[in-house]
GROMACS .gro file of C-alpha atoms in nm:
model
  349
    1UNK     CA    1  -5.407   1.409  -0.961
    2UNK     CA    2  -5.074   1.629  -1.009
    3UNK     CA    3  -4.758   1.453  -0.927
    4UNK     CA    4  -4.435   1.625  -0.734
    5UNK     CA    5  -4.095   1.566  -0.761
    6UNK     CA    6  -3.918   1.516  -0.402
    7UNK     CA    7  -3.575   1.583  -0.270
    8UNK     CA    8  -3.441   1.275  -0.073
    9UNK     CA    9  -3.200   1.253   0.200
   10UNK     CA   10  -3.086   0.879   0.216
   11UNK     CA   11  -2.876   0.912   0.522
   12UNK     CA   12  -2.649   0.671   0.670
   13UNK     CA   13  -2.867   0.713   1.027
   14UNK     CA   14  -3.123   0.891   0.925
   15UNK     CA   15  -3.358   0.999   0.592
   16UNK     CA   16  -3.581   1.271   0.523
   17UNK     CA   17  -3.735   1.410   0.205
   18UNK     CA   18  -3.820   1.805   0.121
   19UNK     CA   19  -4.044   1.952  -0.152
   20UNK     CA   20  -4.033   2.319  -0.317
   21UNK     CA   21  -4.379   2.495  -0.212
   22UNK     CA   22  -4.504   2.837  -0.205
   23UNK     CA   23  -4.133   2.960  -0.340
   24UNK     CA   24  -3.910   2.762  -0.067
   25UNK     CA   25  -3.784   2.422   0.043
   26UNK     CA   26  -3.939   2.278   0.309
   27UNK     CA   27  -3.918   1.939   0.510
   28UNK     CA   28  -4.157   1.654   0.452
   29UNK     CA   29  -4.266   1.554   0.830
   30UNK     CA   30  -4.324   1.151   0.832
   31UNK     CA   31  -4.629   0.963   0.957
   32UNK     CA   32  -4.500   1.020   1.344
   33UNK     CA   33  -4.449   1.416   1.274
   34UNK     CA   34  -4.096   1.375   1.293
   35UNK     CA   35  -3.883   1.549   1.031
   36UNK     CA   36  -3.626   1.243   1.051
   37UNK     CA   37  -3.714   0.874   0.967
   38UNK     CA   38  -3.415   0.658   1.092
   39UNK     CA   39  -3.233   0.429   0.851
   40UNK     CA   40  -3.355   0.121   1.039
   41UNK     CA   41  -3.535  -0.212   0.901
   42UNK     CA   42  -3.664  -0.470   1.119
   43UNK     CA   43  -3.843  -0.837   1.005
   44UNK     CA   44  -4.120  -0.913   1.312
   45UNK     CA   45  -4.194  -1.245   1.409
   46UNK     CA   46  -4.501  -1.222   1.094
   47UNK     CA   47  -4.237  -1.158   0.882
   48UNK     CA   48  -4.404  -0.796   0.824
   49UNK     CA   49  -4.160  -0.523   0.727
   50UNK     CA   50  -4.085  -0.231   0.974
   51UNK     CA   51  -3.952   0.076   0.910
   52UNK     CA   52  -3.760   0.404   1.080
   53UNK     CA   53  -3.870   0.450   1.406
   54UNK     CA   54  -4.085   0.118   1.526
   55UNK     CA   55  -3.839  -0.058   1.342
   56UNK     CA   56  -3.572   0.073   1.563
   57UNK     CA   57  -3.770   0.037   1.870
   58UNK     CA   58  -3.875  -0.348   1.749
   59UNK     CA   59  -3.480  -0.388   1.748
   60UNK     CA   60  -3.378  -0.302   2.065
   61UNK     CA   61  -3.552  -0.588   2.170
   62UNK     CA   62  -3.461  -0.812   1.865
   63UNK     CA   63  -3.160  -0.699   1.752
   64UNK     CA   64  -3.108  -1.015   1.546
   65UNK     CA   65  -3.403  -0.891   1.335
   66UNK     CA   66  -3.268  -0.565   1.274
   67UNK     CA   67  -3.042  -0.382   1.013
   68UNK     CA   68  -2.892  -0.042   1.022
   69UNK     CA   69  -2.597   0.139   0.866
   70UNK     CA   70  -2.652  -0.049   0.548
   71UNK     CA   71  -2.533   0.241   0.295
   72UNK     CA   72  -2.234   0.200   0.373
   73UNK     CA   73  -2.203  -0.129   0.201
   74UNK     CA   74  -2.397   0.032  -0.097
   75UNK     CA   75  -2.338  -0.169  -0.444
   76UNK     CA   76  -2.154  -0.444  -0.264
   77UNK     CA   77  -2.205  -0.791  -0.256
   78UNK     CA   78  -2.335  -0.819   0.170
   79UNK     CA   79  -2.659  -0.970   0.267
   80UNK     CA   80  -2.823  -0.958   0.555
   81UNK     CA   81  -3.025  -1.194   0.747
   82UNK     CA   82  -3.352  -1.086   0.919
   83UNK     CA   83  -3.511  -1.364   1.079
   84UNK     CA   84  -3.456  -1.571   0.768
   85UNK     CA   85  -3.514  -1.313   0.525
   86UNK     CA   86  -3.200  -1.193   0.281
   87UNK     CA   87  -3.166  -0.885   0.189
   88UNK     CA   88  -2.874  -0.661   0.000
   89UNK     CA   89  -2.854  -0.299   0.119
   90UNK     CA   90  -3.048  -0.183  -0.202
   91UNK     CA   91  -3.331  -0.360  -0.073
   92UNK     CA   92  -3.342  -0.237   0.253
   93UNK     CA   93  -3.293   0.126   0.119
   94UNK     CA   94  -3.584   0.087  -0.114
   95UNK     CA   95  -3.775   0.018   0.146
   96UNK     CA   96  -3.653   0.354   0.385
   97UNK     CA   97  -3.729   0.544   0.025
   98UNK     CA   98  -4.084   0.349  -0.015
   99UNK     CA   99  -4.126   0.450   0.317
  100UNK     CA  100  -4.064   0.828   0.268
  101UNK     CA  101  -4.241   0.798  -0.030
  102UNK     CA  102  -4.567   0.708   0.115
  103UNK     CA  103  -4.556   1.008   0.402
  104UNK     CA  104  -4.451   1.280   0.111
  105UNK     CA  105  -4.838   1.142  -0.070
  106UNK     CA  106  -5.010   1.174   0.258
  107UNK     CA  107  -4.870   1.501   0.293
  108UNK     CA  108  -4.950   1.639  -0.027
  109UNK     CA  109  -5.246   1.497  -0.076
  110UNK     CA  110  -5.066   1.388  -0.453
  111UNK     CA  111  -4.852   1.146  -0.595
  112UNK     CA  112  -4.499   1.104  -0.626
  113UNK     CA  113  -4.370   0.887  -0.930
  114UNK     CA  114  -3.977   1.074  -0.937
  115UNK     CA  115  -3.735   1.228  -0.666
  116UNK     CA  116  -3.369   1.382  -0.675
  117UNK     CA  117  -3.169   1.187  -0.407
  118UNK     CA  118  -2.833   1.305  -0.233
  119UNK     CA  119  -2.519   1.049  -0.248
  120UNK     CA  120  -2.200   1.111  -0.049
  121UNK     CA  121  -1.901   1.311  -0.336
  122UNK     CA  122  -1.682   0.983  -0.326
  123UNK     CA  123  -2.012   0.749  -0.422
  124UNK     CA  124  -1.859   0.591  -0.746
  125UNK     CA  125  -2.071   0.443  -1.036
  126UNK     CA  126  -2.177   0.130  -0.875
  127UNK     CA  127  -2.264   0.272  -0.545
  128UNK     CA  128  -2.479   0.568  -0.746
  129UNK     CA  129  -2.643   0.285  -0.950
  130UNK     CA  130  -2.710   0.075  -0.650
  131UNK     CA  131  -2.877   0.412  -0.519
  132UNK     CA  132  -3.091   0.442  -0.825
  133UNK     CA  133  -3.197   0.085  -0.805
  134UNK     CA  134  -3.285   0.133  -0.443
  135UNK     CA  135  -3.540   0.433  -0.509
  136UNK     CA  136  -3.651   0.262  -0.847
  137UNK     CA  137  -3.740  -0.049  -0.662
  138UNK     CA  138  -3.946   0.240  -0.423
  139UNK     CA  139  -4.149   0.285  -0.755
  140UNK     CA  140  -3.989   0.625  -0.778
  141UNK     CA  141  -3.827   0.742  -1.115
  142UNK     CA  142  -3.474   0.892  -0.994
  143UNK     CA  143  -3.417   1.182  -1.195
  144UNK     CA  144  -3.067   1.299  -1.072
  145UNK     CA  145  -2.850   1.173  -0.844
  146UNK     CA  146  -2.680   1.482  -0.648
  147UNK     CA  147  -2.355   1.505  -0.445
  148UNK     CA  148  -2.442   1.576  -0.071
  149UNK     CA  149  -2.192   1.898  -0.048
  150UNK     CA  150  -2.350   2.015  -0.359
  151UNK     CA  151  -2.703   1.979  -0.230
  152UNK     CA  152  -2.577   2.152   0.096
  153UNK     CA  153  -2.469   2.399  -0.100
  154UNK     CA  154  -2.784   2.488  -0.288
  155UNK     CA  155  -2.953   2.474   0.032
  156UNK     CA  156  -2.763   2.759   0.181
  157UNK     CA  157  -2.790   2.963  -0.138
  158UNK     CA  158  -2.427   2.937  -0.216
  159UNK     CA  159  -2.493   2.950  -0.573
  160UNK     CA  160  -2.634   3.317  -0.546
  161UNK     CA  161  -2.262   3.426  -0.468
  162UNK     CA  162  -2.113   3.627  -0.698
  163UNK     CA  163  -1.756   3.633  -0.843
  164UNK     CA  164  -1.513   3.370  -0.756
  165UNK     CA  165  -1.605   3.150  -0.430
  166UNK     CA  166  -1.459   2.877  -0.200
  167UNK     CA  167  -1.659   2.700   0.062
  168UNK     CA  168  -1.611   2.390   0.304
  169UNK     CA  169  -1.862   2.154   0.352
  170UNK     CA  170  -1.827   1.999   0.723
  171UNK     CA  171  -2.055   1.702   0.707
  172UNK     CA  172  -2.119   1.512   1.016
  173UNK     CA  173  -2.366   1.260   1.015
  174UNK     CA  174  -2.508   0.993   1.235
  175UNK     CA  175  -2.173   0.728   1.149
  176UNK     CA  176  -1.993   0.907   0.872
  177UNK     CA  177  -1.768   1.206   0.857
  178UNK     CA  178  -1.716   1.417   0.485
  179UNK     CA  179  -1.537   1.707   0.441
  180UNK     CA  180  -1.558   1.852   0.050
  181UNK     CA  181  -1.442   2.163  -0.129
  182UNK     CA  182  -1.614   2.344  -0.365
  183UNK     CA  183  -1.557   2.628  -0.587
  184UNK     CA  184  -1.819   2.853  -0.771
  185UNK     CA  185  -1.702   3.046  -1.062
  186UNK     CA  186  -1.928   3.184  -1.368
  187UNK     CA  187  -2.197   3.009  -1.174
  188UNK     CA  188  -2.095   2.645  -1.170
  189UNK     CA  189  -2.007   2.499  -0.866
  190UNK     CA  190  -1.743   2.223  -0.870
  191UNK     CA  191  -1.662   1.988  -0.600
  192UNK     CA  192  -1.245   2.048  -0.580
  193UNK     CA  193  -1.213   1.776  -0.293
  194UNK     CA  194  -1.356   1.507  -0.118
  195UNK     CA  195  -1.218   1.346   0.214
  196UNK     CA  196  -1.360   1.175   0.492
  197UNK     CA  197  -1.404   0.879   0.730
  198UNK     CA  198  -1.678   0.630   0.664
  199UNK     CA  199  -1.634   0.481   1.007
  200UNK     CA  200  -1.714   0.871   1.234
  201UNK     CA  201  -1.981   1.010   1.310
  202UNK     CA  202  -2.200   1.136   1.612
  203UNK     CA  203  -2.286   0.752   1.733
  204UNK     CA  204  -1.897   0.779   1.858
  205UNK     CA  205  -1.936   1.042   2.069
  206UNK     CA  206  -2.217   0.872   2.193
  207UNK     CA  207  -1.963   0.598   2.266
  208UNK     CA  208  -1.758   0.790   2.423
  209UNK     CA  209  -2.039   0.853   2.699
  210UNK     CA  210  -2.135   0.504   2.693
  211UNK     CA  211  -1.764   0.406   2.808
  212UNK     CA  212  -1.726   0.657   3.072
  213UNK     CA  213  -2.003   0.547   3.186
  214UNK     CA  214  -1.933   0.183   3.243
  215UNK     CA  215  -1.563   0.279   3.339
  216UNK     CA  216  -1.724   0.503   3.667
  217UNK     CA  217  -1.972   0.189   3.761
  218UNK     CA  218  -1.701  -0.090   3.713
  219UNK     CA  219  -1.908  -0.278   3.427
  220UNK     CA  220  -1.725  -0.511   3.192
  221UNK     CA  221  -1.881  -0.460   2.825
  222UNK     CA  222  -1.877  -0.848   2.797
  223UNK     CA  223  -2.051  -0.882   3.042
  224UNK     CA  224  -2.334  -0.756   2.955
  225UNK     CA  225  -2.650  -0.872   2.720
  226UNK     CA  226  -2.672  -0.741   2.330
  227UNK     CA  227  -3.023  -0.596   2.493
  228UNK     CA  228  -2.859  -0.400   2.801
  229UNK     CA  229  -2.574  -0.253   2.573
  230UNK     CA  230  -2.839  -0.149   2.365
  231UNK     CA  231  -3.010   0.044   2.602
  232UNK     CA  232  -2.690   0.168   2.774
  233UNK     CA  233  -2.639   0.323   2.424
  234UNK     CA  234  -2.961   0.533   2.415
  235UNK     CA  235  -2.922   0.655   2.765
  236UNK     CA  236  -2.591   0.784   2.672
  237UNK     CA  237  -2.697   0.920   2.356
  238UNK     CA  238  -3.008   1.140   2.541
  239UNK     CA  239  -2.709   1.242   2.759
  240UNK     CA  240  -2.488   1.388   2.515
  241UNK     CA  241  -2.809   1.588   2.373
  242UNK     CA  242  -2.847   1.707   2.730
  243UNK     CA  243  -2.483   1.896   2.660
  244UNK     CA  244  -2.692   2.145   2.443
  245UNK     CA  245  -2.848   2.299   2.705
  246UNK     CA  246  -2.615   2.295   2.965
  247UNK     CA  247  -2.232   2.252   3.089
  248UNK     CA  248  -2.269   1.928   3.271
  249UNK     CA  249  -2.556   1.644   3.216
  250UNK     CA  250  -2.681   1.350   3.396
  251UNK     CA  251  -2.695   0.989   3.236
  252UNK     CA  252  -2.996   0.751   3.375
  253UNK     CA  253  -3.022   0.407   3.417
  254UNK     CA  254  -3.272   0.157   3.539
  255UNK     CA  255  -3.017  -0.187   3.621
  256UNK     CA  256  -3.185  -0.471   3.748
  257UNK     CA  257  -3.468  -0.270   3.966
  258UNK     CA  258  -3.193   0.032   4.065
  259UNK     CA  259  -3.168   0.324   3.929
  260UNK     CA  260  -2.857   0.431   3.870
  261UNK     CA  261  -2.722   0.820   3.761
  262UNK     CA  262  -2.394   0.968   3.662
  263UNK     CA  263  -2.344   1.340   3.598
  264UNK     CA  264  -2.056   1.445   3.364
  265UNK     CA  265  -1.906   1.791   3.298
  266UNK     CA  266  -1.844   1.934   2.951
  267UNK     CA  267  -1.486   1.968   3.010
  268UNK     CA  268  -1.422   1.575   3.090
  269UNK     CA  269  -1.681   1.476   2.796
  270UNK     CA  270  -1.463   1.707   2.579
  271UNK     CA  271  -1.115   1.551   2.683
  272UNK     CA  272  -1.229   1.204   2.629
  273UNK     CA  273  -1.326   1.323   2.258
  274UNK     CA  274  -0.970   1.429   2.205
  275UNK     CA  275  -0.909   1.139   1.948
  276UNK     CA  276  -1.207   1.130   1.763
  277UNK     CA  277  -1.156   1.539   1.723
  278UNK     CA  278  -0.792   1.397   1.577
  279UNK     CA  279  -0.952   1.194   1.348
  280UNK     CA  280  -1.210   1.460   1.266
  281UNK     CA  281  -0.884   1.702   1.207
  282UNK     CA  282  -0.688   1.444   0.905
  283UNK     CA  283  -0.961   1.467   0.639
  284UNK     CA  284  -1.005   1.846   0.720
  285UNK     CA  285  -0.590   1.872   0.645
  286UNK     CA  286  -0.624   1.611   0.311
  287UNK     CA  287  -0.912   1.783   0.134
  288UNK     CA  288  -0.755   2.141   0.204
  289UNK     CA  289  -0.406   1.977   0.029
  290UNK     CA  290  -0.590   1.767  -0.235
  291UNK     CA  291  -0.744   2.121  -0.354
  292UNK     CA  292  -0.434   2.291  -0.330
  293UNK     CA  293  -0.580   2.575  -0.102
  294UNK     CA  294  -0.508   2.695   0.221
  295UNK     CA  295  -0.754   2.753   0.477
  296UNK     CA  296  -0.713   3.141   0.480
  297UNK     CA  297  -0.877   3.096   0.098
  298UNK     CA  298  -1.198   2.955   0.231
  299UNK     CA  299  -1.472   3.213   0.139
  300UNK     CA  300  -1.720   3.015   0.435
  301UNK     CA  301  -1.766   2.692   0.598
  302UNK     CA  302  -2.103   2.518   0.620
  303UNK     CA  303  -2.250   2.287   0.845
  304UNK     CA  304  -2.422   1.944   0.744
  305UNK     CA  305  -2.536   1.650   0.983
  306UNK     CA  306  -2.682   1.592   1.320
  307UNK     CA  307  -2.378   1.559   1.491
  308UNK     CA  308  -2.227   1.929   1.403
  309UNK     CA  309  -2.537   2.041   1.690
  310UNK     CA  310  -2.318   1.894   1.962
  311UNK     CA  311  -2.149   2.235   2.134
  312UNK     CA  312  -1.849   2.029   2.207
  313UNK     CA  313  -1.815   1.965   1.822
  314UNK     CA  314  -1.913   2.314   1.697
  315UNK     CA  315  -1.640   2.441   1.947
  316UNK     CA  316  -1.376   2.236   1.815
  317UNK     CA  317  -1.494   2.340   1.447
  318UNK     CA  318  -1.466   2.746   1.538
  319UNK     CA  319  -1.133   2.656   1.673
  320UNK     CA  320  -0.986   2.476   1.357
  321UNK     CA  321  -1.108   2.734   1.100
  322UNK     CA  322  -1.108   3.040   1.306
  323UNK     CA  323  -1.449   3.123   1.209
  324UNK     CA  324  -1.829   3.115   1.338
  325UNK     CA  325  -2.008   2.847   1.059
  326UNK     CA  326  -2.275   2.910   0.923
  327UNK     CA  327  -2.493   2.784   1.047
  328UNK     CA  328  -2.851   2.949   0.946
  329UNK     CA  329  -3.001   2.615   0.818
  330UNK     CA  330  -3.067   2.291   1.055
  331UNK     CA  331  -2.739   2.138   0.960
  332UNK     CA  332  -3.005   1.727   0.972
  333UNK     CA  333  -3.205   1.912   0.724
  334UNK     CA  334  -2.966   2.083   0.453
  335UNK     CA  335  -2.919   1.857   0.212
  336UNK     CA  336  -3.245   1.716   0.223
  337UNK     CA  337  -3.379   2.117   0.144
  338UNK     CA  338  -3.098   2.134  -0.140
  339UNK     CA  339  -3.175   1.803  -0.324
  340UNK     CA  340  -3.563   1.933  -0.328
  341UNK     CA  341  -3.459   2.285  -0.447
  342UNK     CA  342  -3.253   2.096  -0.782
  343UNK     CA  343  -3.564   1.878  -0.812
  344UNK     CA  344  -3.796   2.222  -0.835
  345UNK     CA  345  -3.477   2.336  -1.062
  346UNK     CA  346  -3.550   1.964  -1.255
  347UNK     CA  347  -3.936   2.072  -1.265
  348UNK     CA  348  -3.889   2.440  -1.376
  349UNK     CA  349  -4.069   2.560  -1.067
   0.00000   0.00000   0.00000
């Protein structure tokens, strides 16, 4: 049986692996035919171990049971308790890799003993090593650990460049925000600067929504149960997707037996996101400094994470560098494609 190595994606909100076929990258769907796996482990009632998508569903109605966000506390000492069960986050990423693991087999119909898996730039040692840990207690061998911007680079064939380059990586993800500079020259590409905010990402513009929404119907968060905020929260975030399309959409609610619906325009979503696009704008300002370039120097800006699909957001980013991104490649799936392009490097394919 011939064995492949993967590209992995560990996200902070979601996860997704890529392999190099037929001369190009492509995504690894999971068991559900989705291309994205949330970052979500739950512990049911038969102490059986959920992952990604049922897991996430299973916790909306336990929430107790349920953990999320947990790379963010990557190589520190934090536990968490899932109906009685302890876990550190290396655990509970092993177990989103194991997962991916076992949909990249069924897909190719072969085995997968090693992977290349994508860390945030500022990831020190012990967060990398925590990282390794987590895939080798996956059973995968992790032959490189690569920087997301890097990875997003690959993926967008930044490294085919020639001459002297600068690019900015906008990364956007589910809860985290990175912004990282990189410069190609006699064809090795160096990460100049890193900057971000661990704490921003898409969920807050979801949260945004969420508020709005209980402002207009007069509902005090406290109020309500762990259950109905939850819920509240997934309305809002199918209502922000329904921006996409359109320049006003509807949020819908089923509260005690009524149904309930709000409509917002673009324009008021977009003013109440005028302090997360502040925060958004202070990273963008320290990596440009920290590299010692101005903005006028940057050769093209790229696009990474979920949240860089909201209009509102990709606005806001043609307005700050004065620029169309590029934005070629599914900004969920870039680093995912890169990471499996350096593993096909890794295999000499």
């Amino acid at each position: 049986m011939n064995t492949m190595i993967i590209g992995i994606d560990l996200g902070t909100t979601n996860s997704l692996a890529a392999c190099f076929q037929d001369g190009r990258a492509c995504i690894i769907p999971n068991r559900l035919r989705k291309n994205l796996t949330p970052s979500v482990v739950a512990v049911d009632e038969k102490a059986q171990i959920l992952v990604g998508e049922t897991a996430r569903e299973y916790g909306r109605l336990h929430p107790e049971r349920m953990a999320e966000v947990f790379k963010r506390f990557m190589g520190s000492e934090r536990q968490y308790d899932l109906g009685g069960h302890k876990f550190r986050p290396e655990d509970l990423s092993a177990m989103v890799l194991r997962s991916l693991k076992e949909d990249a087999e069924a897909f190719l119909g072969s085995q997968v003993h090693e992977a290349v898996i994508s860390v945030p730039a500022y990831f020190d040692d012990k967060r990398r090593r925590a990282t390794k840990l987590a895939g080798e207690l996956a059973g995968l061998k992790v032959e490189r650990i690569i920087s997301e911007p890097t990875a997003a680079a690959i993926a967008y064939g930044l490294y085919e460049k020639k001459g002297a380059s600068k690019f900015l990586v906008f990364d956007l993800g589910g809860g985290t925000f990175d912004v990282s500079i990189l410069e190609m020259y006699d064809n090795i590409l160096e990460v100049r600067a890193v900057a971000g905010d661990n704490f921003l990402g898409g969920e807050d513009f979801t949260e945004v929504l969420y508020q709005l929404f209980l402002k207009r119907r007069g509902l005090e968060e406290e109020t309500l149960s762990l259950k109905t905020r939850l819920y509240l929260k997934k309305q809002a975030e199918l209502c922000k997707m329904g921006f996409s399309e359109e320049r006003s959409s509807v949020m819908r609610c089923v509260m005690d037996g009524e149904e309930w619906e709000e409509t917002f325009k673009i324009s008021e979503y977009e003013e109440a996101c005028a302090p997360l696009f502040e925060k958004i704008r202070k990273p963008v300002k320290r990596s440009l400094s920290d590299a010692g370039i101005r903005l006028s120097q940057i050769d093209e800006v790229v696009l990474v994470g979920g949240a860089t699909k909201l209009p509102i957001v990709r606005q806001f980013i043609g307005r700050l560098f004065r620029r169309v991104p590029d934005t070629h490649i599914n900004p969920d799936e870039a680093v995912a494609l890169g990471a499996a392009i350096q593993a096909a490097m890794k295999d000499r394919n």
